[in-house]
Tab-separated table of C-alpha atoms in Angstrom:
chain	number	residue	atom	x	y	z
A	1	MET	CA	0.000	0.000	0.000
A	2	GLU	CA	1.269	3.430	-0.885
A	3	PHE	CA	1.733	5.813	2.003
A	4	THR	CA	0.285	9.199	1.150
A	5	GLY	CA	0.672	10.894	4.511
A	6	ASP	CA	-2.962	12.005	4.519
A	7	PRO	CA	-4.885	11.001	7.607
A	8	ALA	CA	-7.739	8.725	6.638
A	9	GLY	CA	-11.292	9.618	7.559
A	10	PRO	CA	-14.826	9.767	6.271
A	11	ALA	CA	-15.767	12.463	3.761
A	12	ALA	CA	-16.855	15.667	5.506
A	13	TYR	CA	-19.441	18.025	4.068
A	14	LEU	CA	-18.428	21.512	5.244
A	15	ASP	CA	-20.692	23.735	3.155
A	16	ALA	CA	-23.741	24.136	5.405
A	17	ALA	CA	-24.020	27.815	4.464
A	18	THR	CA	-24.946	26.704	0.943
A	19	ALA	CA	-27.243	23.871	2.044
A	20	SER	CA	-27.344	21.918	5.299
A	21	PRO	CA	-27.908	18.173	5.218
A	22	LEU	CA	-31.558	17.314	5.854
A	23	HIS	CA	-32.358	17.252	9.586
A	24	PRO	CA	-33.854	13.886	10.686
A	25	VAL	CA	-37.003	15.688	11.879
A	26	ALA	CA	-37.380	17.225	8.407
A	27	ARG	CA	-37.083	13.824	6.772
A	28	GLU	CA	-39.713	12.353	9.086
A	29	ALA	CA	-42.117	15.254	8.621
A	30	LEU	CA	-41.581	15.273	4.865
A	31	LEU	CA	-42.505	11.602	4.500
A	32	ALA	CA	-45.581	12.016	6.712
A	33	ALA	CA	-46.714	15.126	4.830
A	34	LEU	CA	-46.172	13.497	1.439
A	35	ALA	CA	-48.633	10.838	2.541
A	36	ASP	CA	-51.156	13.240	4.041
A	37	GLY	CA	-50.568	16.702	2.568
A	38	TRP	CA	-50.626	16.241	-1.194
A	39	ALA	CA	-54.111	17.673	-1.810
A	40	ASP	CA	-54.911	21.312	-2.551
A	41	PRO	CA	-55.587	22.959	0.830
A	42	ALA	CA	-58.131	25.320	-0.739
A	43	ARG	CA	-60.531	22.524	-1.736
A	44	LEU	CA	-63.693	21.575	0.134
A	45	TYR	CA	-63.256	17.859	0.710
A	46	SER	CA	-61.612	15.885	3.442
A	47	ALA	CA	-58.222	15.450	1.713
A	48	GLY	CA	-58.135	19.220	1.121
A	49	ARG	CA	-59.077	19.914	4.726
A	50	ARG	CA	-56.273	17.644	5.955
A	51	ALA	CA	-53.844	19.565	3.779
A	52	GLN	CA	-55.267	22.842	5.109
A	53	GLN	CA	-54.725	21.655	8.676
A	54	LEU	CA	-51.107	20.813	7.899
A	55	SER	CA	-50.650	24.179	6.208
A	56	ASP	CA	-52.172	26.041	9.163
A	57	ALA	CA	-50.007	24.121	11.622
A	58	ALA	CA	-46.853	24.878	9.617
A	59	ARG	CA	-47.775	28.553	9.376
A	60	ALA	CA	-48.461	28.682	13.128
A	61	ALA	CA	-45.089	27.060	13.832
A	62	PHE	CA	-43.301	29.687	11.731
A	63	ALA	CA	-45.303	32.471	13.378
A	64	GLU	CA	-44.183	31.190	16.783
A	65	ALA	CA	-40.556	30.812	15.630
A	66	PHE	CA	-40.444	34.410	14.368
A	67	ALA	CA	-42.779	35.805	17.077
A	68	VAL	CA	-45.169	37.199	14.453
A	69	ARG	CA	-48.814	36.642	13.441
A	70	PRO	CA	-49.569	33.624	11.245
A	71	ASP	CA	-51.003	35.784	8.427
A	72	GLU	CA	-47.696	37.689	8.233
A	73	VAL	CA	-45.902	34.527	7.020
A	74	SER	CA	-45.781	33.485	3.353
A	75	PHE	CA	-44.013	30.659	1.541
A	76	TRP	CA	-41.862	30.925	-1.600
A	77	PRO	CA	-40.027	28.464	-3.836
A	78	SER	CA	-36.599	29.430	-2.387
A	79	GLY	CA	-34.813	31.872	-0.127
A	80	THR	CA	-33.785	33.772	-3.257
A	81	ALA	CA	-37.407	34.090	-4.405
A	82	ALA	CA	-38.476	35.236	-0.916
A	83	ALA	CA	-35.687	37.862	-0.734
A	84	GLN	CA	-36.471	39.177	-4.200
A	85	ALA	CA	-40.202	39.286	-3.416
A	86	ALA	CA	-39.366	41.260	-0.262
A	87	VAL	CA	-37.295	43.824	-2.161
A	88	LEU	CA	-39.513	44.188	-5.236
A	89	GLY	CA	-42.799	44.045	-3.271
A	90	GLY	CA	-41.469	46.428	-0.614
A	91	LEU	CA	-40.358	48.928	-3.265
A	92	THR	CA	-43.672	48.697	-5.136
A	93	GLY	CA	-45.642	49.175	-1.912
A	94	ARG	CA	-43.798	52.420	-1.185
A	95	ALA	CA	-43.703	53.780	-4.723
A	96	ARG	CA	-45.506	56.967	-3.600
A	97	GLN	CA	-42.817	57.707	-1.005
A	98	GLY	CA	-39.818	57.049	-3.215
A	99	ASP	CA	-38.015	54.729	-5.562
A	100	THR	CA	-34.622	54.163	-3.945
A	101	LEU	CA	-33.401	51.012	-2.243
A	102	VAL	CA	-30.650	51.427	0.350
A	103	HIS	CA	-28.632	48.253	0.793
A	104	SER	CA	-25.334	47.105	2.234
A	105	ALA	CA	-22.473	46.243	-0.114
A	106	ILE	CA	-22.489	42.679	1.232
A	107	GLU	CA	-26.081	41.644	0.507
A	108	HIS	CA	-26.721	38.279	-1.133
A	109	SER	CA	-26.504	38.539	-4.917
A	110	ALA	CA	-30.276	37.823	-5.045
A	111	VAL	CA	-30.860	41.208	-3.401
A	112	LEU	CA	-28.258	42.944	-5.567
A	113	HIS	CA	-29.938	41.637	-8.725
A	114	ALA	CA	-33.308	42.929	-7.469
A	115	ALA	CA	-31.620	46.247	-6.580
A	116	ALA	CA	-30.287	46.517	-10.124
A	117	ARG	CA	-33.891	46.839	-11.344
A	118	GLY	CA	-34.089	50.455	-10.130
A	119	ARG	CA	-32.370	53.162	-8.132
A	120	ALA	CA	-30.168	51.990	-5.310
A	121	THR	CA	-27.709	53.400	-2.779
A	122	GLU	CA	-24.988	51.051	-1.591
A	123	VAL	CA	-23.549	51.374	1.910
A	124	GLY	CA	-20.052	50.043	2.517
A	125	VAL	CA	-18.482	47.872	5.198
A	126	ASP	CA	-15.120	47.945	6.968
A	127	ARG	CA	-12.239	45.470	6.704
A	128	LEU	CA	-14.054	43.071	9.065
A	129	GLY	CA	-17.259	43.239	7.036
A	130	ARG	CA	-19.218	45.458	9.462
A	131	LEU	CA	-21.762	47.918	8.090
A	132	ASP	CA	-20.759	51.603	8.122
A	133	LEU	CA	-23.606	52.802	10.363
A	134	ASP	CA	-22.947	56.536	9.840
A	135	ALA	CA	-23.180	56.099	6.079
A	136	TRP	CA	-26.277	53.931	6.583
A	137	ASP	CA	-27.901	56.683	8.670
A	138	ARG	CA	-27.175	59.266	5.967
A	139	ALA	CA	-28.403	56.966	3.187
A	140	VAL	CA	-31.747	56.029	4.763
A	141	SER	CA	-32.404	59.646	5.815
A	142	ALA	CA	-32.047	60.939	2.252
A	143	PRO	CA	-35.240	61.874	0.403
A	144	GLY	CA	-36.878	59.330	-1.891
A	145	VAL	CA	-35.889	56.155	-0.030
A	146	ALA	CA	-38.561	53.461	-0.344
A	147	LEU	CA	-36.882	50.509	1.371
A	148	ALA	CA	-33.668	49.468	3.095
A	149	SER	CA	-32.113	46.002	2.924
A	150	LEU	CA	-29.560	44.535	5.325
A	151	ILE	CA	-28.333	40.957	5.558
A	152	SER	CA	-28.479	39.690	9.172
A	153	ALA	CA	-24.955	38.240	8.932
A	154	SER	CA	-22.632	37.862	5.985
A	155	HIS	CA	-23.178	34.569	4.187
A	156	GLU	CA	-19.599	34.693	2.945
A	157	VAL	CA	-17.543	35.775	5.948
A	158	GLY	CA	-19.938	35.342	8.883
A	159	THR	CA	-19.789	38.887	10.266
A	160	ILE	CA	-22.990	39.707	12.177
A	161	GLN	CA	-24.487	43.011	11.096
A	162	PRO	CA	-25.755	45.704	13.496
A	163	VAL	CA	-29.408	45.020	12.631
A	164	ALA	CA	-30.892	46.681	15.744
A	165	ALA	CA	-28.933	49.921	15.225
A	166	ALA	CA	-29.632	49.939	11.474
A	167	ALA	CA	-33.337	49.356	12.203
A	168	GLY	CA	-33.265	52.314	14.605
A	169	TYR	CA	-32.039	54.670	11.866
A	170	CYS	CA	-34.666	53.261	9.469
A	171	SER	CA	-37.382	53.819	12.041
A	172	GLU	CA	-36.284	57.462	12.560
A	173	ALA	CA	-36.380	57.978	8.809
A	174	GLY	CA	-39.729	56.180	8.419
A	175	VAL	CA	-38.194	53.626	6.031
A	176	PRO	CA	-39.126	49.929	6.309
A	177	LEU	CA	-36.179	47.551	6.768
A	178	PHE	CA	-35.901	44.190	5.037
A	179	VAL	CA	-33.563	41.694	6.725
A	180	ASP	CA	-32.282	38.704	4.751
A	181	ALA	CA	-31.847	36.327	7.686
A	182	ALA	CA	-31.007	33.167	5.716
A	183	GLN	CA	-27.782	32.461	7.619
A	184	THR	CA	-29.109	33.391	11.054
A	185	VAL	CA	-32.519	31.728	11.334
A	186	GLY	CA	-32.227	28.454	13.223
A	187	ARG	CA	-28.793	29.364	14.626
A	188	ALA	CA	-29.217	32.623	16.509
A	189	ASP	CA	-31.877	35.217	17.269
A	190	VAL	CA	-32.573	37.972	14.752
A	191	PRO	CA	-32.756	41.351	16.534
A	192	PRO	CA	-36.169	43.078	16.383
A	193	GLY	CA	-37.003	46.243	14.453
A	194	TRP	CA	-37.320	44.845	10.934
A	195	SER	CA	-40.413	45.196	8.737
A	196	LEU	CA	-39.751	42.328	6.333
A	197	LEU	CA	-37.643	39.206	6.853
A	198	SER	CA	-36.725	36.277	4.639
A	199	ALA	CA	-35.208	32.877	5.359
A	200	SER	CA	-34.373	29.690	3.503
A	201	ALA	CA	-35.176	26.212	4.851
A	202	HIS	CA	-32.195	24.345	3.430
A	203	LYS	CA	-29.831	26.625	5.341
A	204	TRP	CA	-31.104	25.238	8.685
A	205	GLY	CA	-31.578	21.605	7.687
A	206	GLY	CA	-35.024	21.813	6.140
A	207	PRO	CA	-35.645	20.635	2.582
A	208	PRO	CA	-34.484	22.684	-0.422
A	209	GLY	CA	-37.107	24.719	-2.241
A	210	VAL	CA	-38.732	26.506	0.700
A	211	GLY	CA	-38.294	30.230	1.221
A	212	VAL	CA	-40.116	32.056	4.003
A	213	LEU	CA	-41.086	35.723	3.884
A	214	VAL	CA	-42.517	37.650	6.815
A	215	VAL	CA	-44.209	40.977	6.101
A	216	ARG	CA	-45.267	42.737	9.306
A	217	LYS	CA	-48.765	44.195	9.598
A	218	GLY	CA	-48.880	47.808	8.508
A	219	VAL	CA	-46.037	47.395	6.008
A	220	ARG	CA	-47.233	48.097	2.499
A	221	TRP	CA	-46.196	45.229	0.240
A	222	ILE	CA	-47.550	44.821	-3.288
A	223	SER	CA	-46.772	41.672	-5.201
A	224	PRO	CA	-44.390	42.264	-8.093
A	225	TYR	CA	-45.886	39.227	-9.837
A	226	PRO	CA	-49.282	38.547	-11.394
A	227	GLN	CA	-51.370	37.064	-8.593
A	228	ASP	CA	-53.812	34.173	-8.420
A	229	ASP	CA	-57.190	34.123	-6.626
A	230	LEU	CA	-55.661	34.072	-3.148
A	231	TYR	CA	-55.363	37.470	-1.554
A	232	ARG	CA	-52.449	36.790	0.782
A	233	PRO	CA	-48.840	37.613	-0.107
A	234	GLY	CA	-47.223	34.525	-1.498
A	235	GLN	CA	-46.059	32.798	-4.603
A	236	PRO	CA	-48.678	32.466	-7.324
A	237	GLY	CA	-49.961	28.892	-7.412
A	238	SER	CA	-49.536	25.947	-5.074
A	239	VAL	CA	-46.744	25.758	-2.549
A	240	ASP	CA	-44.831	22.545	-1.958
A	241	LEU	CA	-46.818	21.835	1.207
A	242	PRO	CA	-44.942	18.669	2.302
A	243	ALA	CA	-41.655	20.604	2.067
A	244	VAL	CA	-43.153	23.546	3.981
A	245	VAL	CA	-44.340	21.178	6.727
A	246	ALA	CA	-40.864	19.610	6.904
A	247	ALA	CA	-39.302	23.093	7.017
A	248	ALA	CA	-41.540	24.121	9.930
A	249	ALA	CA	-40.889	20.928	11.898
A	250	SER	CA	-37.130	21.120	11.388
A	251	LEU	CA	-36.962	24.808	12.322
A	252	ARG	CA	-38.621	24.005	15.644
A	253	ALA	CA	-36.093	21.181	16.153
A	254	VAL	CA	-32.999	23.247	15.272
A	255	GLN	CA	-34.164	26.172	17.392
A	256	ALA	CA	-34.429	23.814	20.359
A	257	GLU	CA	-30.826	22.677	19.722
A	258	ALA	CA	-29.497	26.090	18.676
A	259	ARG	CA	-27.934	27.174	21.937
A	260	THR	CA	-25.867	24.009	22.494
A	261	GLU	CA	-25.035	23.598	18.808
A	262	SER	CA	-23.916	27.208	18.571
A	263	VAL	CA	-21.476	26.748	21.478
A	264	ARG	CA	-20.135	23.484	20.039
A	265	LEU	CA	-19.721	24.754	16.447
A	266	SER	CA	-18.344	28.114	17.557
A	267	ALA	CA	-15.535	26.321	19.409
A	268	LEU	CA	-14.717	24.358	16.237
A	269	VAL	CA	-14.726	27.577	14.203
A	270	ASP	CA	-12.392	29.169	16.779
A	271	ARG	CA	-10.048	26.229	16.346
A	272	ILE	CA	-10.004	26.741	12.556
A	273	ARG	CA	-9.543	30.507	12.982
A	274	GLU	CA	-6.547	29.957	15.280
A	275	GLN	CA	-4.981	26.930	13.624
A	276	VAL	CA	-5.132	27.791	9.910
A	277	PRO	CA	-2.795	30.832	10.178
A	278	ALA	CA	-0.501	28.823	12.480
A	279	LEU	CA	-0.303	25.853	10.101
A	280	VAL	CA	-0.350	27.629	6.728
A	281	PRO	CA	1.907	30.623	6.005
A	282	ASP	CA	0.520	33.725	4.254
A	283	VAL	CA	-3.127	33.198	5.126
A	284	GLU	CA	-5.687	35.846	5.962
A	285	VAL	CA	-8.645	34.748	8.082
A	286	VAL	CA	-11.408	37.200	7.221
A	287	GLY	CA	-14.522	38.444	9.006
A	288	ASP	CA	-15.159	39.648	12.550
A	289	PRO	CA	-13.499	37.251	15.019
A	290	ALA	CA	-16.086	37.913	17.760
A	291	GLN	CA	-19.319	39.234	16.240
A	292	ARG	CA	-19.713	36.306	13.881
A	293	LEU	CA	-21.999	33.418	12.992
A	294	PRO	CA	-21.288	30.325	15.095
A	295	HIS	CA	-20.811	27.925	12.202
A	296	LEU	CA	-18.935	29.765	9.449
A	297	VAL	CA	-15.303	30.733	8.847
A	298	THR	CA	-13.567	32.095	5.765
A	299	PHE	CA	-9.888	32.465	4.923
A	300	SER	CA	-7.778	33.336	1.869
A	301	CYS	CA	-4.404	31.783	0.984
A	302	LEU	CA	-1.898	33.925	-0.910
A	303	TYR	CA	-0.639	32.565	-4.262
A	304	VAL	CA	-3.300	29.840	-4.364
A	305	ASP	CA	-5.850	29.285	-7.122
A	306	GLY	CA	-9.198	28.911	-5.315
A	307	GLU	CA	-10.549	26.439	-7.829
A	308	ALA	CA	-7.459	24.222	-7.539
A	309	LEU	CA	-7.773	24.254	-3.748
A	310	LEU	CA	-11.475	23.347	-3.891
A	311	HIS	CA	-10.733	20.394	-6.161
A	312	ALA	CA	-7.828	19.257	-3.989
A	313	LEU	CA	-10.027	19.439	-0.875
A	314	ASP	CA	-12.781	17.557	-2.706
A	315	ARG	CA	-10.341	14.773	-3.579
A	316	ALA	CA	-9.373	14.644	0.100
A	317	GLY	CA	-13.068	14.305	1.014
A	318	PHE	CA	-13.950	17.869	2.008
A	319	ALA	CA	-16.801	19.895	0.507
A	320	VAL	CA	-16.263	23.639	0.960
A	321	SER	CA	-17.060	26.716	-1.105
A	322	SER	CA	-15.077	29.735	-2.270
A	323	GLY	CA	-15.522	33.396	-3.124
A	324	SER	CA	-12.566	33.417	-5.524
A	325	SER	CA	-13.270	34.622	-9.040
A	326	CYS	CA	-12.111	31.385	-10.658
A	327	THR	CA	-14.843	29.466	-8.812
A	328	ALA	CA	-17.657	31.906	-9.658
A	329	SER	CA	-19.943	31.632	-12.661
A	330	THR	CA	-19.367	35.354	-13.224
A	331	LEU	CA	-15.541	34.945	-13.123
A	332	ARG	CA	-15.496	37.950	-10.799
A	333	PRO	CA	-14.242	37.833	-7.218
A	334	SER	CA	-16.859	37.828	-4.483
A	335	HIS	CA	-18.426	41.278	-4.096
A	336	VAL	CA	-18.311	40.716	-0.325
A	337	LEU	CA	-14.528	40.162	-0.238
A	338	GLU	CA	-14.079	43.154	-2.576
A	339	ALA	CA	-16.246	45.387	-0.376
A	340	MET	CA	-14.090	44.404	2.619
A	341	GLY	CA	-10.851	44.894	0.670
A	342	VAL	CA	-9.510	41.470	1.675
A	343	LEU	CA	-7.653	38.953	-0.445
A	344	SER	CA	-10.062	37.221	-2.833
A	345	HIS	CA	-7.922	34.521	-4.404
A	346	GLY	CA	-7.256	31.229	-2.630
A	347	ASN	CA	-10.495	31.792	-0.734
A	348	VAL	CA	-12.185	29.020	1.240
A	349	ARG	CA	-15.444	29.180	3.190
A	350	VAL	CA	-15.963	26.405	5.722
A	351	SER	CA	-19.443	26.109	7.254
A	352	LEU	CA	-20.380	23.516	9.840
A	353	HIS	CA	-23.629	21.781	10.774
A	354	ARG	CA	-25.016	19.413	13.419
A	355	GLY	CA	-23.323	16.425	11.751
A	356	THR	CA	-19.848	18.016	11.807
A	357	THR	CA	-17.522	16.363	14.320
A	358	GLU	CA	-14.322	17.449	16.023
A	359	ALA	CA	-12.579	14.667	14.075
A	360	ASP	CA	-13.755	16.229	10.766
A	361	VAL	CA	-12.192	19.564	11.737
A	362	ASP	CA	-8.984	17.926	12.966
A	363	ARG	CA	-8.615	16.018	9.718
A	364	PHE	CA	-9.320	19.174	7.701
A	365	LEU	CA	-6.565	20.981	9.625
A	366	ALA	CA	-4.222	18.043	9.063
A	367	VAL	CA	-4.836	17.890	5.309
A	368	LEU	CA	-5.028	21.591	4.396
A	369	PRO	CA	-1.360	22.652	4.844
A	370	GLY	CA	-0.037	19.993	2.468
A	371	LEU	CA	-2.621	20.806	-0.200
A	372	VAL	CA	-1.851	24.541	-0.072
A	373	GLU	CA	1.889	23.844	-0.150
A	374	ALA	CA	1.541	21.586	-3.212
A	375	ILE	CA	-0.493	24.176	-5.149
A	376	ARG	CA	1.999	26.925	-4.267
A	377	LYS	CA	4.931	24.757	-5.288
A	378	GLU	CA	3.315	24.049	-8.636
A	379	ALA	CA	2.846	27.806	-9.161
A	380	GLY	CA	6.539	28.378	-8.456
A	381	MET	CA	6.141	29.828	-4.950
B	1	MET	CA	10.944	50.784	-11.961
B	2	ILE	CA	10.103	47.307	-13.154
B	3	GLU	CA	6.994	46.792	-15.264
B	4	LEU	CA	5.350	43.364	-15.199
B	5	ASP	CA	3.046	42.540	-18.070
B	6	CYS	CA	0.428	40.195	-16.629
B	7	LEU	CA	-2.330	41.127	-19.076
B	8	GLY	CA	-4.452	38.105	-19.865
B	9	GLN	CA	-3.266	36.247	-16.780
B	10	LYS	CA	-5.784	35.025	-14.217
B	11	CYS	CA	-5.454	35.699	-10.499
B	12	PRO	CA	-3.431	34.679	-8.551
B	13	LEU	CA	-0.780	34.759	-11.316
B	14	PRO	CA	-0.251	38.573	-11.298
B	15	VAL	CA	0.212	38.489	-7.504
B	16	ILE	CA	2.619	35.551	-7.780
B	17	ARG	CA	4.664	37.440	-10.414
B	18	LEU	CA	4.657	40.519	-8.181
B	19	ALA	CA	5.904	38.497	-5.195
B	20	GLN	CA	8.642	36.895	-7.318
B	21	THR	CA	9.743	40.278	-8.676
B	22	ILE	CA	9.591	42.659	-5.714
B	23	GLY	CA	13.015	41.503	-4.468
B	24	ARG	CA	14.594	42.714	-7.720
B	25	VAL	CA	13.873	46.399	-7.053
B	26	GLU	CA	15.710	48.315	-4.328
B	27	VAL	CA	13.908	49.245	-1.125
B	28	GLY	CA	11.911	52.356	-2.086
B	29	GLY	CA	11.698	51.241	-5.710
B	30	ILE	CA	8.465	50.592	-7.579
B	31	VAL	CA	7.017	47.621	-9.433
B	32	ARG	CA	4.204	48.363	-11.856
B	33	VAL	CA	1.895	45.418	-12.551
B	34	LEU	CA	-0.235	45.443	-15.693
B	35	ALA	CA	-3.155	43.081	-15.064
B	36	ASP	CA	-6.694	42.881	-16.391
B	37	ASP	CA	-8.055	40.073	-14.252
B	38	PRO	CA	-10.963	41.602	-12.292
B	39	ALA	CA	-9.489	40.349	-9.007
B	40	ALA	CA	-6.187	42.223	-9.451
B	41	ALA	CA	-7.550	45.603	-8.344
B	42	ASN	CA	-8.551	44.013	-5.055
B	43	ASP	CA	-5.797	41.475	-4.529
B	44	ILE	CA	-2.713	43.600	-5.251
B	45	PRO	CA	-3.554	46.108	-2.461
B	46	ALA	CA	-4.460	43.139	-0.206
B	47	TRP	CA	-1.073	41.533	-0.938
B	48	CYS	CA	0.681	44.814	-0.048
B	49	ARG	CA	-1.145	44.921	3.284
B	50	MET	CA	-0.318	41.278	4.085
B	51	LYS	CA	3.346	41.501	3.003
B	52	LYS	CA	3.931	44.997	4.486
B	53	GLN	CA	4.645	46.672	1.151
B	54	GLU	CA	3.135	49.975	0.003
B	55	TYR	CA	0.336	50.080	-2.519
B	56	VAL	CA	0.957	53.321	-4.404
B	57	GLY	CA	-2.171	53.288	-6.552
B	58	SER	CA	-3.504	52.684	-10.009
B	59	PRO	CA	-2.120	55.315	-12.422
B	60	SER	CA	-4.310	54.029	-15.254
B	61	PRO	CA	-6.829	51.235	-15.793
B	62	ASN	CA	-5.283	47.750	-15.408
B	63	ALA	CA	-2.055	49.193	-13.959
B	64	PHE	CA	-1.098	48.934	-10.295
B	65	GLU	CA	2.009	50.321	-8.609
B	66	VAL	CA	3.696	48.884	-5.541
B	67	ARG	CA	6.629	50.356	-3.593
B	68	ARG	CA	9.032	47.965	-1.900
B	69	LEU	CA	9.305	48.849	1.797
B	70	SER	CA	11.352	45.929	3.056
């Protein structure tokens, strides 16, 4: 047998910030709801009523999870669809007050694409990825602002944003705030003060294909899409009710585990944050070291092609993602890393979930230095 | 001043060339990197910060100047 020097171990999926593996409660609820929740909940027969009961229960569970009223919750085909509905519907609802969207420079690209539809003011972040609150205050106080959009925590570097303070400035200016909470829901509490909020089930261990949008009472929201006969905000047509039921059940389960999981994963992230710069020369760990998501860490390695590193890690059994330009469909570096002014090549984002073990992280730390060294050597460094 | 033509090269190649070349100018001297990869405008200043060299600026599009400090 050839000795490779790599410690053996099972493959480790470390890209929970893209999609978390399905939570066992979600799987159970999904199978049950597929059997019992396939009918159209709007119909007047017993199968329809059973579906309606499941739908009501799921909606009530989300309302409890977000501490809102059930009729403020709507379901969308993805987190992206929910975020874009929030932005476009929020802008349309306030068309009489203005036409400008204020957003941070580190929003999810879904929000940036929606922003590109009209007028927008971008507010920058510092080197750690924290919103410039003075610039935010000035931007939301300017005339003609219809809506403001702030991600709860950066999906790329994990920095938690000052949502409560940003909401305070919005409130003073009379501007509704949309918070894209995809990375926070199920892991930590979202501060109050927002008017619209979106989340995505597969980020917390629910099934893919479920986005949740909350529009608070009194916030004017007008659908940007042609509507069907139902009057509530929501996607036109039927929702994937079994998936929505599974999303609701799994959110309740992950919220119950959130405190202990957050402590456990945060310690593993701290280990990566400390060990990577000690084991690999010329590495920049990016994002706020303290005000950060519990499960996500990002670093950039000088002189390393991000795509080559992703493939090398994949061969070693690790699934991670990257904000480097060579790994992006746009062939541009991550707008988040650019906004922060940190190194964008050789970028790796590691995000952990309830199935991640200490042994996974130890093996990752054992394998990474050799892979980086080999890529650098090949490049002549 | 040394000028490095990295036009058409993908990141991290321009930064690698810069790192390999900086030792050839005297302390206080300047290396100008010509690079059109969209990551260069971000990564050359980031390299300067990490390696304690001075990013002088971009005198024209796709050109980036670095002063050797050490």
